[in-house]
Short mmCIF file of C-alpha atoms and ligand atoms in Angstrom, two decimals:
data_model
loop_
_atom_site.label_atom_id
_atom_site.label_comp_id
_atom_site.label_asym_id
_atom_site.label_seq_id
_atom_site.Cartn_x
_atom_site.Cartn_y
_atom_site.Cartn_z
CA MET W 1 194.47 49.16 81.13
CA ALA W 2 193.73 45.61 80.47
CA LEU W 3 196.90 43.86 78.57
CA ALA W 4 196.88 42.52 74.98
CA ALA W 5 196.60 38.90 75.89
CA ALA W 6 193.51 39.05 78.45
CA HIS W 7 191.57 41.37 75.88
CA ILE W 8 192.06 38.77 72.88
CA ILE W 9 191.58 35.40 74.52
CA ILE W 10 188.50 36.14 76.41
CA ALA W 11 187.45 37.30 73.69
CA ILE W 12 187.95 34.46 71.69
CA PHE W 13 186.71 32.70 74.88
CA ILE W 14 183.50 33.76 75.16
CA LEU W 15 183.32 33.54 70.93
CA ASP W 16 183.92 30.05 71.25
CA LEU W 17 181.03 29.36 74.12
CA PHE W 18 178.87 30.79 71.89
CA ARG W 19 179.81 28.55 68.62
CA HIS W 20 179.49 25.53 70.92
CA TYR W 21 176.35 26.00 72.43
CA VAL W 22 174.00 28.56 70.79
CA PHE W 23 174.88 28.70 66.85
CA GLY W 24 177.23 25.55 66.19
CA LYS W 25 180.13 24.95 64.10
CA LYS W 26 178.44 25.33 60.81
CA LYS W 27 176.97 29.21 61.30
CA PHE W 28 179.99 29.59 62.95
CA PRO W 29 183.02 28.80 61.02
CA ARG W 30 186.31 28.39 63.03
CA TYR W 31 188.42 31.89 61.25
CA LEU W 32 185.33 34.04 63.40
CA LEU W 33 186.98 33.04 66.49
CA ILE W 34 190.17 34.72 64.90
CA VAL W 35 188.32 38.06 63.54
CA GLY W 36 186.55 38.16 66.70
CA GLY W 37 190.12 37.62 68.33
CA ILE W 38 191.66 40.27 66.73
CA ALA W 39 188.24 42.84 67.47
CA GLY W 40 188.71 42.40 70.78
CA LEU W 41 191.97 44.19 70.83
CA GLY W 42 190.09 46.70 68.22
CA PRO W 43 189.64 49.98 70.34
CA ASP W 44 193.23 50.23 71.59
CA ILE W 45 193.65 51.10 67.73
CA ASP W 46 193.80 54.30 69.03
CA VAL W 47 196.82 53.88 70.45
CA ILE W 48 198.47 53.72 67.11
CA LEU W 49 195.89 56.53 66.10
CA THR W 50 197.53 58.75 68.59
CA TRP W 51 201.13 58.26 67.04
CA ILE W 52 200.29 59.10 63.92
CA LEU W 53 198.16 62.05 64.87
CA ASN W 54 200.51 63.43 66.77
CA PHE W 55 203.54 62.75 64.32
CA ILE W 56 201.21 64.55 61.98
CA THR W 57 200.76 67.32 64.07
CA GLY W 58 203.69 67.97 66.14
CA ASN W 59 201.48 67.80 69.30
CA SER W 60 200.94 65.46 72.10
CA ASP W 61 196.86 64.25 72.20
CA ASN W 62 195.64 61.26 73.21
CA LEU W 63 192.73 59.91 71.62
CA HIS W 64 193.29 57.05 73.80
CA GLY W 65 189.59 56.05 75.53
CA THR W 66 187.77 58.08 73.44
CA PHE W 67 185.75 57.32 70.12
CA THR W 68 187.03 53.69 69.51
CA HIS W 69 186.18 53.12 73.34
CA SER W 70 182.29 53.45 72.68
CA PHE W 71 179.44 52.13 72.10
CA PHE W 72 178.79 54.30 69.12
CA PHE W 73 181.73 52.27 67.07
CA VAL W 74 180.12 48.72 68.03
CA SER W 75 176.91 50.18 66.91
CA VAL W 76 178.59 50.99 63.34
CA PHE W 77 180.22 47.65 63.34
CA LEU W 78 176.24 46.07 64.22
CA VAL W 79 174.47 48.39 61.64
CA ILE W 80 177.08 47.41 58.74
CA ALA W 81 176.30 43.50 59.82
CA LEU W 82 172.29 44.15 59.08
CA PHE W 83 173.15 45.64 55.93
CA PHE W 84 174.93 42.66 55.05
CA HIS W 85 172.13 40.18 56.87
CA TYR W 86 169.47 42.07 54.57
CA GLN W 87 171.71 41.50 51.27
CA LYS W 88 171.73 37.86 52.47
CA ASP W 89 175.39 37.88 52.11
CA LYS W 90 175.50 35.51 55.52
CA LYS W 91 179.81 35.00 55.23
CA TRP W 92 180.08 39.48 55.90
CA ALA W 93 176.86 40.04 57.74
CA ARG W 94 178.80 37.15 60.33
CA ILE W 95 182.30 38.85 60.13
CA PHE W 96 180.69 42.10 61.24
CA TYR W 97 178.41 40.58 63.88
CA VAL W 98 181.28 38.97 65.46
CA ILE W 99 183.39 42.44 65.33
CA SER W 100 180.95 43.88 67.08
CA ALA W 101 181.08 41.52 69.91
CA GLY W 102 184.67 41.53 70.28
CA TRP W 103 184.53 45.21 70.01
CA LEU W 104 182.18 45.16 72.48
CA VAL W 105 183.55 42.53 74.94
CA HIS W 106 186.74 44.94 74.73
CA LEU W 107 184.36 47.54 76.19
CA PHE W 108 183.10 45.70 79.34
CA LEU W 109 186.79 44.31 80.13
CA ASP W 110 188.18 48.03 80.33
CA TRP W 111 184.73 48.55 82.15
CA LEU W 112 185.57 45.83 84.92
CA TYR W 113 189.20 46.79 85.02
CA GLY W 114 187.47 50.59 86.21
CA GLU W 115 189.17 52.13 83.68
CA TYR W 116 187.67 55.60 82.12
CA LYS W 117 186.73 55.62 79.14
CA PHE W 118 183.93 57.65 76.63
CA LEU W 119 181.77 54.15 76.51
CA PHE W 120 178.92 57.18 75.23
CA TRP W 121 180.75 59.13 73.02
CA PRO W 122 180.38 61.93 71.56
CA PHE W 123 178.43 62.10 74.93
CA PRO W 124 179.95 62.51 78.53
CA THR W 125 180.38 59.24 80.79
CA PRO W 126 179.28 59.47 84.32
CA MET W 127 182.58 58.65 86.28
CA SER W 128 180.62 56.31 88.65
CA ILE W 129 179.71 53.34 86.73
CA PHE W 130 182.98 52.58 86.90
CA PRO W 131 183.72 50.04 89.22
CA ASN W 132 186.60 50.51 91.40
CA THR W 133 187.85 46.74 91.85
CA GLY W 134 191.35 47.27 91.71
CA ILE W 135 191.69 44.98 89.44
CA VAL W 136 193.98 46.69 87.28
CA ASN W 137 197.12 46.59 89.23
CA TYR W 138 196.99 43.26 88.89
CA ALA W 139 196.63 43.18 84.85
CA ILE W 140 200.26 41.72 83.88
CA GLU W 141 199.95 38.88 86.05
CA ILE W 142 195.89 38.18 84.90
CA ASP W 143 197.82 38.41 81.59
CA ALA W 144 200.05 35.64 82.43
CA ILE W 145 197.15 33.56 83.95
CA ILE W 146 195.25 33.81 81.25
CA LEU W 147 197.51 33.08 78.49
CA VAL W 148 198.80 29.97 80.82
CA LEU W 149 195.20 28.75 81.16
CA TRP W 150 194.79 29.29 77.37
CA LEU W 151 197.46 26.88 76.57
CA VAL W 152 196.39 24.54 79.04
CA HIS W 153 192.72 24.43 77.45
CA GLU W 154 194.13 24.39 73.97
CA GLU W 155 196.24 21.04 74.91
CA ILE W 156 193.44 19.38 76.74
CA TYR W 157 191.18 20.58 73.98
CA SER W 158 193.12 18.94 70.97
CA LYS W 159 194.26 15.74 73.44
CA ILE W 160 190.11 15.30 73.68
CA LYS W 161 189.38 15.74 69.49
CA ASP W 162 192.19 12.95 68.93
CA TYR W 163 189.92 10.63 70.34
CA TYR W 164 187.56 11.27 67.57
ZN1 LIG Y 1 191.22 49.52 75.67
#
Protein backbone atom coordinates (compact mmCIF):
# COMPACT_ATOMS: atom_id res chain seq x y z
CA MET A 1 0.00 0.00 0.00
CA ALA A 2 0.95 3.59 -0.29
CA LEU A 3 2.68 4.17 3.03
CA ALA A 4 1.76 6.44 5.91
CA ALA A 5 3.97 9.43 5.13
CA ALA A 6 2.76 9.55 1.53
CA HIS A 7 -0.87 9.39 2.61
CA ILE A 8 -0.56 12.09 5.23
CA ILE A 9 1.75 14.50 3.43
CA ILE A 10 0.06 14.33 0.03
CA ALA A 11 -3.33 14.98 1.67
CA ILE A 12 -1.87 17.97 3.55
CA PHE A 13 -0.13 19.23 0.42
CA ILE A 14 -3.27 19.15 -1.72
CA LEU A 15 -5.34 20.79 1.02
CA ASP A 16 -2.64 23.41 1.50
CA LEU A 17 -2.88 24.34 -2.18
CA PHE A 18 -6.62 24.81 -1.82
CA ARG A 19 -6.00 26.81 1.35
CA HIS A 20 -3.62 29.18 -0.41
CA TYR A 21 -5.23 29.53 -3.80
CA VAL A 22 -8.95 28.82 -3.40
CA PHE A 23 -10.35 29.35 0.07
CA GLY A 24 -7.89 31.68 1.77
CA LYS A 25 -6.50 31.38 5.26
CA LYS A 26 -9.51 32.91 6.97
CA LYS A 27 -11.92 30.29 5.78
CA PHE A 28 -9.34 27.56 6.11
CA PRO A 29 -7.55 27.74 9.48
CA ARG A 30 -4.28 25.89 9.72
CA TYR A 31 -5.49 23.17 12.07
CA LEU A 32 -7.68 21.85 9.26
CA LEU A 33 -4.50 20.72 7.54
CA ILE A 34 -3.79 18.45 10.50
CA VAL A 35 -7.36 17.17 10.40
CA GLY A 36 -7.00 16.49 6.68
CA GLY A 37 -3.63 14.83 7.11
CA ILE A 38 -4.99 12.41 9.68
CA ALA A 39 -8.04 11.77 7.50
CA GLY A 40 -5.57 11.00 4.72
CA LEU A 41 -4.55 7.98 6.73
CA GLY A 42 -8.10 7.30 7.91
CA PRO A 43 -9.15 4.48 5.56
CA ASP A 44 -6.29 2.33 6.85
CA ILE A 45 -8.06 2.19 10.21
CA ASP A 46 -9.38 -1.08 8.79
CA VAL A 47 -5.99 -2.59 9.64
CA ILE A 48 -6.65 -1.90 13.32
CA LEU A 49 -10.29 -2.97 12.99
CA THR A 50 -9.02 -6.26 11.57
CA TRP A 51 -6.79 -6.82 14.62
CA ILE A 52 -9.66 -6.08 16.99
CA LEU A 53 -12.11 -8.25 15.08
CA ASN A 54 -9.74 -11.21 14.95
CA PHE A 55 -8.83 -10.75 18.58
CA ILE A 56 -12.51 -11.04 19.51
CA THR A 57 -13.52 -13.80 17.11
CA GLY A 58 -10.25 -15.73 17.01
CA ASN A 59 -10.59 -15.89 13.21
CA SER A 60 -8.18 -14.50 10.66
CA ASP A 61 -10.44 -12.27 8.60
CA ASN A 62 -9.10 -9.31 6.70
CA LEU A 63 -11.11 -6.12 6.49
CA HIS A 64 -8.32 -4.17 4.84
CA GLY A 65 -9.35 -2.47 1.63
CA THR A 66 -13.07 -3.03 2.18
CA PHE A 67 -15.70 -0.60 3.45
CA THR A 68 -13.44 2.14 4.84
CA HIS A 69 -11.76 2.23 1.41
CA SER A 70 -14.96 3.21 -0.38
CA PHE A 71 -16.76 6.24 -1.72
CA PHE A 72 -19.50 5.27 0.68
CA PHE A 73 -17.35 6.49 3.59
CA VAL A 74 -16.36 9.64 1.73
CA SER A 75 -20.07 10.33 1.17
CA VAL A 76 -20.96 9.75 4.82
CA PHE A 77 -18.48 12.46 5.88
CA LEU A 78 -19.78 14.72 3.14
CA VAL A 79 -23.36 14.29 4.32
CA ILE A 80 -22.29 15.11 7.91
CA ALA A 81 -20.52 18.22 6.58
CA LEU A 82 -23.64 19.30 4.69
CA PHE A 83 -25.71 18.73 7.80
CA PHE A 84 -23.50 21.14 9.81
CA HIS A 85 -23.40 23.50 6.85
CA TYR A 86 -27.17 23.87 6.90
CA GLN A 87 -27.10 24.18 10.68
CA LYS A 88 -24.85 27.19 10.01
CA ASP A 89 -22.14 25.53 12.07
CA LYS A 90 -19.21 26.56 9.89
CA LYS A 91 -16.51 25.10 12.08
CA TRP A 92 -17.80 21.53 12.11
CA ALA A 93 -18.92 21.77 8.50
CA ARG A 94 -15.35 22.61 7.49
CA ILE A 95 -13.90 19.84 9.63
CA PHE A 96 -16.08 17.23 7.97
CA TYR A 97 -15.53 18.64 4.47
CA VAL A 98 -11.81 18.30 5.09
CA ILE A 99 -12.15 14.76 6.49
CA SER A 100 -14.12 13.80 3.41
CA ALA A 101 -11.45 15.34 1.15
CA GLY A 102 -8.53 13.72 2.99
CA TRP A 103 -10.30 10.36 2.84
CA LEU A 104 -10.82 10.79 -0.91
CA VAL A 105 -7.12 11.57 -1.44
CA HIS A 106 -6.28 8.27 0.27
CA LEU A 107 -8.54 6.35 -2.11
CA PHE A 108 -6.98 8.14 -5.05
CA LEU A 109 -3.45 7.27 -3.92
CA ASP A 110 -4.29 3.63 -3.32
CA TRP A 111 -5.88 3.57 -6.77
CA LEU A 112 -2.82 5.21 -8.31
CA TYR A 113 -0.64 2.55 -6.71
CA GLY A 114 -2.84 0.03 -8.52
CA GLU A 115 -4.11 -1.61 -5.36
CA TYR A 116 -7.40 -3.40 -5.52
CA LYS A 117 -9.82 -1.75 -3.09
CA PHE A 118 -13.58 -2.03 -2.73
CA LEU A 119 -14.08 1.54 -3.90
CA PHE A 120 -17.77 1.07 -4.63
CA TRP A 121 -18.49 -1.01 -1.55
CA PRO A 122 -20.92 -2.71 -1.02
CA PHE A 123 -20.87 -3.24 -4.77
CA PRO A 124 -18.07 -5.05 -6.57
CA THR A 125 -15.34 -2.94 -8.13
CA PRO A 126 -14.11 -3.91 -11.59
CA MET A 127 -10.47 -4.96 -11.49
CA SER A 128 -9.89 -3.20 -14.80
CA ILE A 129 -10.18 0.33 -13.36
CA PHE A 130 -6.94 -0.08 -11.41
CA PRO A 131 -3.84 1.03 -13.30
CA ASN A 132 -0.87 -1.27 -13.38
CA THR A 133 1.94 1.24 -12.98
CA GLY A 134 4.21 -0.76 -10.72
CA ILE A 135 4.59 2.31 -8.50
CA VAL A 136 3.68 0.15 -5.54
CA ASN A 137 7.08 -1.56 -5.77
CA TYR A 138 8.70 1.75 -4.88
CA ALA A 139 6.40 2.59 -1.98
CA ILE A 140 9.22 2.80 0.58
CA GLU A 141 11.42 4.96 -1.63
CA ILE A 142 8.53 7.23 -2.53
CA ASP A 143 7.72 7.61 1.15
CA ALA A 144 11.31 8.63 1.90
CA ILE A 145 11.44 11.11 -0.99
CA ILE A 146 8.14 12.71 -0.03
CA LEU A 147 9.28 13.07 3.54
CA VAL A 148 12.53 14.77 2.48
CA LEU A 149 10.72 17.08 0.04
CA TRP A 150 8.31 17.99 2.79
CA LEU A 151 11.10 18.86 5.23
CA VAL A 152 12.79 21.01 2.59
CA HIS A 153 9.48 22.67 1.77
CA GLU A 154 8.82 23.45 5.43
CA GLU A 155 12.31 24.85 5.88
CA ILE A 156 12.04 27.12 2.85
CA TYR A 157 8.50 28.10 3.66
CA SER A 158 9.34 29.16 7.21
CA LYS A 159 12.35 31.11 5.89
CA ILE A 160 10.04 32.97 3.53
CA LYS A 161 7.69 33.74 6.38
CA ASP A 162 10.60 35.21 8.37
CA TYR A 163 10.84 38.05 5.86
CA TYR A 164 7.40 39.33 6.78
ZN1 LIG B 1 -5.30 2.34 2.10
